[in-house]
Amino acid sequence: MTARSGEGRQPAACLLLAVLFTIVLAAGYLAFRWFNTPGNRTPLVLAWLNGPGEHPEWAVMAGQRCGGAPFILPTDGFIGYLWGDTFRPSHRHQGLDIFGGGDVNQTAVIAAYPGYLTRLPDWESSVIIRIPDDPLRPGRQIWTYYTHLAEANGNSFIAPNFPPGSSEVYVEAGTLLGYQGNFSGDPFNPVGVHLHFSIVLDDGSGGFRNELEIGNTIDPSPYLGLPVNASQNRGEVPVCSGSEPS
């Protein structure tokens, strides 16, 4: 009886293993398709990080104004991830990731447009700048957000004239805000050295909305004069083809 019971369980165990194997294969296939879909920029980001000097044509420069766009570019580097990218499942990117290609605390970050800077008391790597009058939609208030300006353990690279608790400090376009870092909030999981830049909507009461939700942000393409909307850019490296003095 015991032998027969064992024999009865073997087909069920084999079936379970077959199902699990099929699930693993399907998951691997979907991951492969996700990583290699047109417009996915991860391979380019990895190529840039492994050898930025090999791809100078991919780089933008801080202070460039592309065409007649109202904003200047906030840092040097390769615009690796775009607004609306899905570089990890179930998440749409709320801004741009610009990878300088160097070490932490080397690549300067500047204000893209004049406004009033705030750094909340607990912000180690972030500042936000209030723009009272949207240059592309007069009468609307917007905010520009800059983050990852610290190293993995939280040592800040924000310019010393903007200490924690700074509020409504007026800055001109081109003002030094700090330097690119790799702070993620978890010292055991640093991100690549880059600036995350986004344009955030006002909450209607004079404050800024939660930047973590893409619905609270704006497509930066017309503000920078670059094709940085992931739903429209399916593989083009965003570079400034025509620039004006800032």
Short mmCIF file of C-alpha atoms in Angstrom, two decimals:
data_model
loop_
_atom_site.label_atom_id
_atom_site.label_comp_id
_atom_site.label_asym_id
_atom_site.label_seq_id
_atom_site.Cartn_x
_atom_site.Cartn_y
_atom_site.Cartn_z
CA MET A 1 0.00 0.00 0.00
CA THR A 2 2.82 2.41 0.83
CA ALA A 3 4.55 1.75 -2.48
CA ARG A 4 1.33 2.32 -4.37
CA SER A 5 0.71 5.61 -2.53
CA GLY A 6 4.20 6.82 -3.51
CA GLU A 7 3.60 5.83 -7.08
CA GLY A 8 0.36 7.80 -7.04
CA ARG A 9 2.15 10.94 -5.90
CA GLN A 10 4.87 10.77 -8.57
CA PRO A 11 2.67 11.84 -11.53
CA ALA A 12 1.32 14.77 -9.48
CA ALA A 13 4.85 15.85 -8.54
CA CYS A 14 5.97 15.59 -12.15
CA LEU A 15 2.98 17.66 -13.26
CA LEU A 16 3.78 20.33 -10.66
CA LEU A 17 7.40 20.48 -11.81
CA ALA A 18 6.28 20.77 -15.41
CA VAL A 19 3.95 23.64 -14.54
CA LEU A 20 6.66 25.44 -12.58
CA PHE A 21 9.14 24.95 -15.43
CA THR A 22 6.61 26.40 -17.88
CA ILE A 23 6.04 29.41 -15.61
CA VAL A 24 9.78 30.03 -15.32
CA LEU A 25 10.20 29.81 -19.10
CA ALA A 26 7.30 32.18 -19.67
CA ALA A 27 8.63 34.65 -17.11
CA GLY A 28 12.07 34.51 -18.69
CA TYR A 29 10.62 35.07 -22.13
CA LEU A 30 8.56 38.06 -20.96
CA ALA A 31 11.61 39.51 -19.20
CA PHE A 32 13.65 39.06 -22.37
CA ARG A 33 10.94 40.74 -24.46
CA TRP A 34 10.62 43.59 -21.92
CA PHE A 35 14.38 44.19 -21.85
CA ASN A 36 14.66 44.09 -25.64
CA THR A 37 11.47 45.87 -26.75
CA PRO A 38 11.90 48.80 -29.14
CA GLY A 39 12.49 51.95 -27.16
CA ASN A 40 13.90 50.19 -24.12
CA ARG A 41 16.94 52.21 -23.14
CA THR A 42 18.62 49.96 -20.57
CA PRO A 43 21.22 48.56 -23.01
CA LEU A 44 22.20 52.11 -23.98
CA VAL A 45 22.44 53.18 -20.35
CA LEU A 46 24.72 50.24 -19.60
CA ALA A 47 26.86 51.03 -22.64
CA TRP A 48 27.18 54.66 -21.50
CA LEU A 49 28.07 53.75 -17.92
CA ASN A 50 30.66 51.24 -19.11
CA GLY A 51 32.33 53.69 -21.47
CA PRO A 52 30.95 57.24 -21.68
CA GLY A 53 34.00 58.38 -23.62
CA GLU A 54 33.07 56.01 -26.41
CA HIS A 55 29.78 57.80 -27.12
CA PRO A 56 30.33 61.57 -26.95
CA GLU A 57 27.57 62.07 -29.52
CA TRP A 58 25.00 60.90 -26.94
CA ALA A 59 25.80 63.66 -24.46
CA VAL A 60 23.99 66.88 -23.65
CA MET A 61 25.63 69.81 -21.86
CA ALA A 62 24.51 71.82 -18.87
CA GLY A 63 23.32 75.27 -19.88
CA GLN A 64 22.39 74.30 -23.45
CA ARG A 65 19.12 75.72 -24.72
CA CYS A 66 17.72 73.55 -27.49
CA GLY A 67 16.11 75.65 -30.17
CA GLY A 68 13.66 78.10 -28.64
CA ALA A 69 12.85 75.98 -25.58
CA PRO A 70 12.30 77.94 -22.34
CA PHE A 71 14.45 75.69 -20.11
CA ILE A 72 18.18 75.13 -20.29
CA LEU A 73 19.57 71.65 -19.72
CA PRO A 74 20.28 71.10 -16.01
CA THR A 75 23.40 68.92 -16.23
CA ASP A 76 25.93 67.19 -18.48
CA GLY A 77 25.49 63.60 -19.57
CA PHE A 78 23.40 61.02 -21.39
CA ILE A 79 19.61 61.21 -21.04
CA GLY A 80 19.15 57.53 -20.36
CA TYR A 81 15.56 57.20 -19.17
CA LEU A 82 12.70 59.35 -20.40
CA TRP A 83 9.39 60.60 -19.08
CA GLY A 84 6.98 57.67 -19.22
CA ASP A 85 9.60 54.94 -19.59
CA THR A 86 8.81 51.57 -18.02
CA PHE A 87 12.32 50.47 -17.19
CA ARG A 88 10.96 48.32 -14.40
CA PRO A 89 7.59 46.56 -14.54
CA SER A 90 4.46 48.37 -13.31
CA HIS A 91 6.17 51.74 -13.05
CA ARG A 92 6.13 54.72 -15.38
CA HIS A 93 9.06 57.08 -14.98
CA GLN A 94 8.04 60.55 -13.83
CA GLY A 95 10.98 62.48 -15.26
CA LEU A 96 14.39 62.19 -16.88
CA ASP A 97 17.50 60.37 -15.68
CA ILE A 98 20.64 62.09 -16.94
CA PHE A 99 23.83 60.08 -16.35
CA GLY A 100 26.99 62.16 -16.14
CA GLY A 101 29.32 59.23 -16.73
CA GLY A 102 31.72 60.10 -13.90
CA ASP A 103 32.03 59.51 -10.18
CA VAL A 104 29.82 61.04 -7.51
CA ASN A 105 30.24 64.75 -6.72
CA GLN A 106 31.78 65.55 -10.12
CA THR A 107 29.02 66.52 -12.54
CA ALA A 108 27.38 69.87 -11.79
CA VAL A 109 23.61 70.32 -11.63
CA ILE A 110 22.16 73.76 -12.38
CA ALA A 111 18.72 75.38 -12.31
CA ALA A 112 16.88 74.93 -15.61
CA TYR A 113 14.72 78.04 -15.14
CA PRO A 114 14.44 80.92 -12.66
CA GLY A 115 12.32 80.34 -9.58
CA TYR A 116 12.14 79.94 -5.82
CA LEU A 117 14.05 77.03 -4.31
CA THR A 118 12.94 74.90 -1.38
CA ARG A 119 14.81 72.11 0.38
CA LEU A 120 12.75 70.39 3.06
CA PRO A 121 14.52 69.73 6.40
CA ASP A 122 14.80 65.96 5.79
CA TRP A 123 15.88 66.18 2.13
CA GLU A 124 19.42 64.86 1.76
CA SER A 125 19.57 64.73 -2.03
CA SER A 126 16.71 66.83 -3.40
CA VAL A 127 15.65 70.40 -4.09
CA ILE A 128 12.53 71.74 -5.79
CA ILE A 129 12.09 75.09 -7.50
CA ARG A 130 8.74 76.89 -7.74
CA ILE A 131 8.07 78.63 -11.05
CA PRO A 132 5.14 80.99 -10.48
CA ASP A 133 4.35 81.44 -14.17
CA ASP A 134 4.67 78.44 -16.50
CA PRO A 135 6.45 79.77 -19.62
CA LEU A 136 4.36 77.50 -21.85
CA ARG A 137 1.07 77.98 -20.04
CA PRO A 138 0.97 81.47 -18.49
CA GLY A 139 -0.91 81.70 -15.22
CA ARG A 140 -0.12 78.15 -14.13
CA GLN A 141 2.40 77.48 -11.35
CA ILE A 142 4.79 74.54 -11.81
CA TRP A 143 7.85 73.15 -10.00
CA THR A 144 11.15 71.69 -11.20
CA TYR A 145 12.52 68.84 -9.10
CA TYR A 146 16.15 67.69 -8.88
CA THR A 147 17.24 64.61 -6.94
CA HIS A 148 20.06 62.06 -6.30
CA LEU A 149 22.38 64.91 -5.26
CA ALA A 150 24.05 62.81 -2.54
CA GLU A 151 26.21 59.71 -2.21
CA ALA A 152 24.89 56.29 -1.20
CA ASN A 153 25.17 56.92 2.56
CA GLY A 154 23.33 60.23 2.31
CA ASN A 155 26.24 62.67 2.39
CA SER A 156 24.79 65.58 0.44
CA PHE A 157 26.25 67.22 -2.65
CA ILE A 158 23.70 70.04 -2.64
CA ALA A 159 25.37 73.46 -2.80
CA PRO A 160 26.05 74.75 0.75
CA ASN A 161 24.02 77.92 0.21
CA PHE A 162 20.89 75.71 0.18
CA PRO A 163 21.00 73.98 3.59
CA PRO A 164 18.16 71.77 4.85
CA GLY A 165 15.13 73.91 5.60
CA SER A 166 15.82 76.41 2.83
CA SER A 167 12.57 77.96 1.60
CA GLU A 168 11.68 80.28 -1.25
CA VAL A 169 15.28 81.16 -2.11
CA TYR A 170 15.29 82.91 -5.48
CA VAL A 171 17.64 81.38 -8.06
CA GLU A 172 18.40 82.35 -11.64
CA ALA A 173 18.63 79.85 -14.47
CA GLY A 174 22.13 78.37 -14.41
CA THR A 175 22.57 78.66 -10.63
CA LEU A 176 24.66 75.79 -9.24
CA LEU A 177 22.42 73.51 -7.20
CA GLY A 178 24.90 70.73 -6.45
CA TYR A 179 26.44 67.65 -8.03
CA GLN A 180 25.20 64.30 -9.29
CA GLY A 181 25.25 61.42 -6.82
CA ASN A 182 23.91 57.89 -6.41
CA PHE A 183 21.66 58.20 -3.34
CA SER A 184 18.59 55.96 -3.32
CA GLY A 185 17.56 56.09 0.33
CA ASP A 186 19.06 52.64 0.89
CA PRO A 187 22.86 52.60 1.36
CA PHE A 188 22.94 48.94 0.28
CA ASN A 189 21.19 49.72 -3.01
CA PRO A 190 22.75 52.82 -4.57
CA VAL A 191 21.62 53.88 -8.02
CA GLY A 192 23.93 54.83 -10.87
CA VAL A 193 25.39 58.33 -10.68
CA HIS A 194 22.82 60.62 -12.31
CA LEU A 195 20.37 63.46 -11.95
CA HIS A 196 16.67 62.75 -11.86
CA PHE A 197 14.85 65.83 -13.18
CA SER A 198 11.11 66.31 -13.41
CA ILE A 199 8.47 69.01 -13.81
CA VAL A 200 5.81 68.76 -11.11
CA LEU A 201 2.31 70.19 -11.06
CA ASP A 202 1.07 72.57 -8.40
CA ASP A 203 -1.45 71.10 -5.96
CA GLY A 204 -3.81 74.05 -6.33
CA SER A 205 -2.96 75.42 -2.91
CA GLY A 206 0.50 76.76 -3.68
CA GLY A 207 2.34 73.51 -2.93
CA PHE A 208 3.74 70.74 -5.09
CA ARG A 209 2.16 67.38 -5.79
CA ASN A 210 3.74 63.99 -5.04
CA GLU A 211 6.46 63.58 -7.67
CA LEU A 212 6.37 59.79 -7.40
CA GLU A 213 3.17 59.64 -9.47
CA ILE A 214 3.56 60.33 -13.19
CA GLY A 215 0.11 61.92 -13.26
CA ASN A 216 1.49 64.69 -11.05
CA THR A 217 4.24 65.51 -13.55
CA ILE A 218 4.46 67.08 -17.02
CA ASP A 219 6.10 65.89 -20.22
CA PRO A 220 9.42 67.82 -20.25
CA SER A 221 9.78 67.63 -24.06
CA PRO A 222 8.49 71.12 -25.00
CA TYR A 223 10.25 72.73 -22.03
CA LEU A 224 13.65 71.35 -23.07
CA GLY A 225 13.16 71.16 -26.83
CA LEU A 226 14.02 67.45 -26.83
CA PRO A 227 12.14 64.23 -27.69
CA VAL A 228 11.96 62.91 -24.12
CA ASN A 229 8.43 61.48 -24.07
CA ALA A 230 8.87 57.69 -24.05
CA SER A 231 5.54 57.03 -25.77
CA GLN A 232 6.72 59.06 -28.76
CA ASN A 233 10.45 58.31 -28.70
CA ARG A 234 11.04 54.67 -29.54
CA GLY A 235 14.81 54.63 -29.62
CA GLU A 236 16.20 58.04 -30.55
CA VAL A 237 18.95 59.36 -28.27
CA PRO A 238 17.76 62.82 -27.15
CA VAL A 239 20.44 65.35 -28.03
CA CYS A 240 20.32 69.05 -28.72
CA SER A 241 20.50 69.34 -32.52
CA GLY A 242 20.23 73.11 -32.49
CA SER A 243 21.13 75.22 -29.46
CA GLU A 244 21.02 78.87 -28.57
CA PRO A 245 23.13 80.74 -26.02
CA SER A 246 21.64 80.46 -22.54
#
